[in-house]
XYZ file of C-alpha atoms in Angstrom:
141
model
C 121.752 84.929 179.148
C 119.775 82.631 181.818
C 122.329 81.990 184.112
C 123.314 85.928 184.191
C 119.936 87.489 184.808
C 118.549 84.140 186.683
C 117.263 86.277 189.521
C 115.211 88.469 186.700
C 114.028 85.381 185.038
C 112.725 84.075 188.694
C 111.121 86.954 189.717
C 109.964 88.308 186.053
C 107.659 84.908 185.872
C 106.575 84.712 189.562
C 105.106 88.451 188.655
C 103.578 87.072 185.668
C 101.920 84.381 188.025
C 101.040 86.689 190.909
C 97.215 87.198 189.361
C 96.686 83.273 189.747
C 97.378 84.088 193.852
C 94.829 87.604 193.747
C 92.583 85.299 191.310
C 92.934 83.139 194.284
C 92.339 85.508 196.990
C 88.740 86.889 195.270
C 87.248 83.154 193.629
C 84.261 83.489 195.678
C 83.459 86.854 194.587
C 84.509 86.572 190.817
C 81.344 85.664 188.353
C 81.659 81.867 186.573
C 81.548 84.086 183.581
C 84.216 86.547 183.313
C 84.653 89.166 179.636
C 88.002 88.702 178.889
C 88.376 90.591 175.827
C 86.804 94.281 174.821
C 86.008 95.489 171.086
C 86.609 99.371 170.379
C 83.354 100.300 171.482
C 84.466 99.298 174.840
C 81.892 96.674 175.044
C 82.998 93.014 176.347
C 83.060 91.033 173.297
C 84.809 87.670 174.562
C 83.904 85.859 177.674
C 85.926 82.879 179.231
C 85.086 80.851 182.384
C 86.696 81.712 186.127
C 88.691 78.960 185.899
C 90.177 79.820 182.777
C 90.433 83.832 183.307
C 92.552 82.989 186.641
C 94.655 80.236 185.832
C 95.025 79.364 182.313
C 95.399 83.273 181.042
C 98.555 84.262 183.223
C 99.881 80.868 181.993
C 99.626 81.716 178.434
C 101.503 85.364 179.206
C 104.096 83.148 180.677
C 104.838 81.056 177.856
C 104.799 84.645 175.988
C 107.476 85.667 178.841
C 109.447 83.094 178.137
C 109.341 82.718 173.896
C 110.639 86.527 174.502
C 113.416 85.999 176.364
C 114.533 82.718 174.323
C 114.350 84.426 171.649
C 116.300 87.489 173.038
C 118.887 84.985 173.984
C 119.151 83.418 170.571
C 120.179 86.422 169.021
C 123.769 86.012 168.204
C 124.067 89.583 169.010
C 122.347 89.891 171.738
C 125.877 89.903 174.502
C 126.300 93.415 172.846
C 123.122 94.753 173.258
C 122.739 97.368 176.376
C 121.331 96.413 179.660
C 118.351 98.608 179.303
C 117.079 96.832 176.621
C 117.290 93.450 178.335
C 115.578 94.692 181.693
C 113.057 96.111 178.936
C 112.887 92.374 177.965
C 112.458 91.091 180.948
C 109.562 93.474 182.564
C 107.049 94.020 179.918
C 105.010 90.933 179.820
C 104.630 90.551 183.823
C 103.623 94.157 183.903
C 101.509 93.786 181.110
C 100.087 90.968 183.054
C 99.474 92.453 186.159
C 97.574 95.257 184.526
C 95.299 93.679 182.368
C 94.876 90.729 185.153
C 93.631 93.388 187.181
C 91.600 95.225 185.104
C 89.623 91.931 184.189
C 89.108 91.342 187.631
C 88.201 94.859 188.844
C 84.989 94.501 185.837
C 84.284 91.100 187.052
C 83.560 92.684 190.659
C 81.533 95.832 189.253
C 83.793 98.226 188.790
C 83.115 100.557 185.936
C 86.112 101.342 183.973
C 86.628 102.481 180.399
C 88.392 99.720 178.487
C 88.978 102.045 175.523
C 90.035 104.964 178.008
C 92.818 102.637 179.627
C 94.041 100.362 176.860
C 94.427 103.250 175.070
C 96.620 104.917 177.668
C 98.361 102.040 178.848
C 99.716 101.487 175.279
C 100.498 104.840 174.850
C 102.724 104.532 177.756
C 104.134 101.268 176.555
C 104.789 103.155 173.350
C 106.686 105.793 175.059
C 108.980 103.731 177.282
C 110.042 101.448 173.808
C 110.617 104.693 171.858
C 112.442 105.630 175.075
C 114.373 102.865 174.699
C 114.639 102.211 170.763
C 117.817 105.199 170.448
C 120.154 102.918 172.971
C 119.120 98.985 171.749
C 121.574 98.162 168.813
C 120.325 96.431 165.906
C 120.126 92.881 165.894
C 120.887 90.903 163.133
């Protein structure tokens, strides 16, 4: 499965990355203290340092990324399964990544933005493009 969707794998983990560069890009304006995780009243319950909420955190969805796709690829059924659900495979972590990279960043700079409002919609979305998706994967083993 690598070495047919190499390109995907490439690109699918430099996405996944891309926040380290933007993390990059605003250090001087980031707080040494950045929340990095929200309870359901929408208040910042976790905090982690800069250094971990730019580089360590997209590193950790990477190994996610890629314990996803191995395991994908382990399936013995998995050269039968349908293209969509591969590209599926291969695109939800880094986007997931971006997102929530961003969204940490944009409260670390000010921004006001309801955690519970987004999260909420964003995996309402994600819900909708796996049931999308569900009807055409075939069932693994």
């Amino acid at each position: 499965m690598f070495k047919k969707f190499k390109k995907e794998l490439i690109l699918s983990s430099l996405l996944t990355l891309l926040p380290i560069v933007i993390g990059l890009l605003l250090w001087d304006k980031l707080p040494d203290v950045m929340a990095t995780h929200w309870g359901v009243n929408n208040q910042a319950d976790g905090y982690s340092t800069k250094a971990f909420a730019v580089f360590v955190f997209p590193f950790i969805l990477l190994g996610i990324h890629w314990l996803c796709l191995w395991i994908t690829s382990k399936d013995p059924g998995h050269k039968k399964q349908g293209e969509k659900a591969i590209v599926l495979t291969f695109w939800l972590i880094p986007t997931v990544s971006l997102f929530v990279t961003s969204i940490m960043y944009g409260l670390a700079l000010g921004n006001k933005i309801n955690m519970g409002s987004v999260l909420f919609g964003m995996m309402g979305l994600m819900f909708m493009g796996i049931g999308n998706y569900m009807p055409k994967i075939k069932q693994n083993y």
